[in-house]
Amino acid sequence: SAVGRIVSTSSVVIQGPPGPPGGLQVVTIHRKAVTLQWTDGAHHGSPIHSYIVSGRTNWNNTWVNISGNFRVTEIDRYTGRKEAVIENTLIPWSIYEFRVAAWNDLGMGPPSAPSPRQATPPDRPFTPPRNIGGGG
């Protein structure tokens, strides 16, 4: 302009579902339970309020939600590392991979990369064998 300079500024705030969690590790695995640790992905403008754990086995390659209501503990406040124990959902004699996805008010984010494969230990059968007969 003839009098001076015109200056304009603006800011863009991007909000969306959280980014994928990272560094997913299986800490311990038992016959029916697993302890997982991970670090949150980007929050994208809204705090994370819940997580979903999905898993797949050597018996079925399809990802299945194995837990959606569990307690998450922050184990390192400097890195934000999280830990959760998922109980009574695994099957003995199986090899598992796990993924974690986070929810915020804007939706569910993409899942983490799969964890390394881990085997559940053997256990006795849940039901007695059926259809067993003699050889005669």
Short mmCIF file of C-alpha atoms in Angstrom, two decimals, residues 6-116:
data_model
loop_
_atom_site.label_atom_id
_atom_site.label_comp_id
_atom_site.label_asym_id
_atom_site.label_seq_id
_atom_site.Cartn_x
_atom_site.Cartn_y
_atom_site.Cartn_z
CA ILE A 6 0.40 -5.25 4.75
CA VAL A 7 1.27 -8.40 6.67
CA SER A 8 -0.98 -11.38 7.14
CA THR A 9 -0.32 -14.60 8.99
CA SER A 10 -2.30 -17.74 9.46
CA SER A 11 -1.89 -21.09 11.09
CA VAL A 12 -3.17 -24.50 10.12
CA VAL A 13 -4.08 -27.00 12.81
CA ILE A 14 -4.27 -30.55 11.52
CA GLN A 15 -6.34 -32.95 13.57
CA GLY A 16 -7.13 -36.57 12.94
CA PRO A 17 -6.95 -40.10 14.30
CA PRO A 18 -3.69 -41.05 16.02
CA GLY A 19 -0.71 -42.39 14.12
CA PRO A 20 0.34 -46.03 14.42
CA PRO A 21 2.02 -47.08 17.68
CA GLY A 22 5.68 -48.05 17.37
CA GLY A 23 8.15 -50.43 18.94
CA LEU A 24 5.59 -53.12 19.78
CA GLN A 25 7.19 -55.90 21.83
CA VAL A 26 5.97 -59.07 23.49
CA VAL A 27 7.40 -58.91 27.03
CA THR A 28 5.95 -62.20 28.32
CA ILE A 29 3.58 -64.76 26.88
CA HIS A 30 1.73 -67.48 28.78
CA ARG A 31 -0.85 -70.12 27.86
CA LYS A 32 -3.74 -67.62 27.80
CA ALA A 33 -2.16 -64.19 28.42
CA VAL A 34 0.38 -61.79 26.95
CA THR A 35 2.14 -58.64 28.17
CA LEU A 36 2.79 -56.07 25.43
CA GLN A 37 4.78 -52.82 25.37
CA TRP A 38 4.72 -50.02 22.78
CA THR A 39 5.15 -46.29 22.26
CA ASP A 40 2.29 -44.10 21.02
CA GLY A 41 2.32 -42.64 17.55
CA ALA A 42 1.43 -39.01 16.84
CA HIS A 43 -1.69 -37.79 18.67
CA HIS A 44 -2.72 -35.51 15.78
CA GLY A 45 -4.38 -32.88 17.95
CA SER A 46 -6.49 -35.09 20.20
CA PRO A 47 -5.40 -37.22 23.19
CA ILE A 48 -5.50 -41.00 22.86
CA HIS A 49 -8.20 -42.51 25.07
CA SER A 50 -8.17 -46.24 24.25
CA TYR A 51 -6.46 -49.03 22.34
CA ILE A 52 -7.40 -52.21 20.50
CA VAL A 53 -5.12 -55.26 20.32
CA SER A 54 -5.48 -57.62 17.38
CA GLY A 55 -3.69 -60.90 16.84
CA ARG A 56 -3.25 -63.71 14.39
CA THR A 57 -1.89 -67.23 14.76
CA ASN A 58 -0.16 -69.88 12.76
CA TRP A 59 -3.62 -71.52 12.49
CA ASN A 60 -5.39 -68.50 10.98
CA ASN A 61 -3.66 -65.67 9.12
CA THR A 62 -6.61 -63.26 9.59
CA TRP A 63 -6.20 -60.39 12.08
CA VAL A 64 -8.82 -60.67 14.86
CA ASN A 65 -9.49 -58.17 17.66
CA ILE A 66 -8.53 -60.04 20.80
CA SER A 67 -9.06 -57.28 23.33
CA GLY A 68 -10.66 -53.89 23.40
CA ASN A 69 -11.13 -53.29 27.12
CA PHE A 70 -7.92 -53.53 29.12
CA ARG A 71 -5.79 -51.36 31.37
CA VAL A 72 -2.81 -49.55 29.87
CA THR A 73 0.01 -48.38 32.13
CA GLU A 74 2.59 -45.76 31.24
CA ILE A 75 5.85 -47.42 32.32
CA ASP A 76 8.24 -44.62 31.28
CA ARG A 77 7.02 -41.03 31.51
CA TYR A 78 10.00 -39.69 29.53
CA THR A 79 9.48 -41.91 26.48
CA GLY A 80 5.74 -42.46 26.95
CA ARG A 81 6.26 -46.23 26.76
CA LYS A 82 3.02 -48.13 27.47
CA GLU A 83 2.35 -51.64 28.79
CA ALA A 84 -0.78 -53.79 28.85
CA VAL A 85 -1.60 -57.30 30.01
CA ILE A 86 -4.18 -59.08 27.85
CA GLU A 87 -5.65 -62.02 29.78
CA ASN A 88 -7.79 -65.06 28.96
CA THR A 89 -7.70 -64.56 25.20
CA LEU A 90 -4.85 -66.72 23.89
CA ILE A 91 -4.82 -70.41 23.02
CA PRO A 92 -1.99 -72.78 24.06
CA TRP A 93 0.10 -74.51 21.38
CA SER A 94 -0.12 -71.48 19.06
CA ILE A 95 2.27 -68.97 17.52
CA TYR A 96 1.00 -65.38 17.73
CA GLU A 97 1.68 -61.99 16.19
CA PHE A 98 0.07 -58.88 17.69
CA ARG A 99 -0.81 -55.34 16.57
CA VAL A 100 -2.00 -52.31 18.55
CA ALA A 101 -4.20 -49.48 17.27
CA ALA A 102 -5.08 -46.29 19.16
CA TRP A 103 -8.36 -44.32 19.39
CA ASN A 104 -8.92 -40.63 20.00
CA ASP A 105 -12.00 -38.43 19.63
CA LEU A 106 -11.43 -38.28 15.86
CA GLY A 107 -11.37 -42.04 15.25
CA MET A 108 -9.14 -45.10 15.21
CA GLY A 109 -5.67 -44.77 13.76
CA PRO A 110 -3.81 -47.37 11.71
CA PRO A 111 -2.39 -50.39 13.55
CA SER A 112 1.23 -50.79 14.53
CA ALA A 113 3.59 -53.03 12.62
CA PRO A 114 3.19 -56.66 13.78
CA SER A 115 5.15 -57.81 16.81
CA PRO A 116 7.73 -60.56 16.44
#
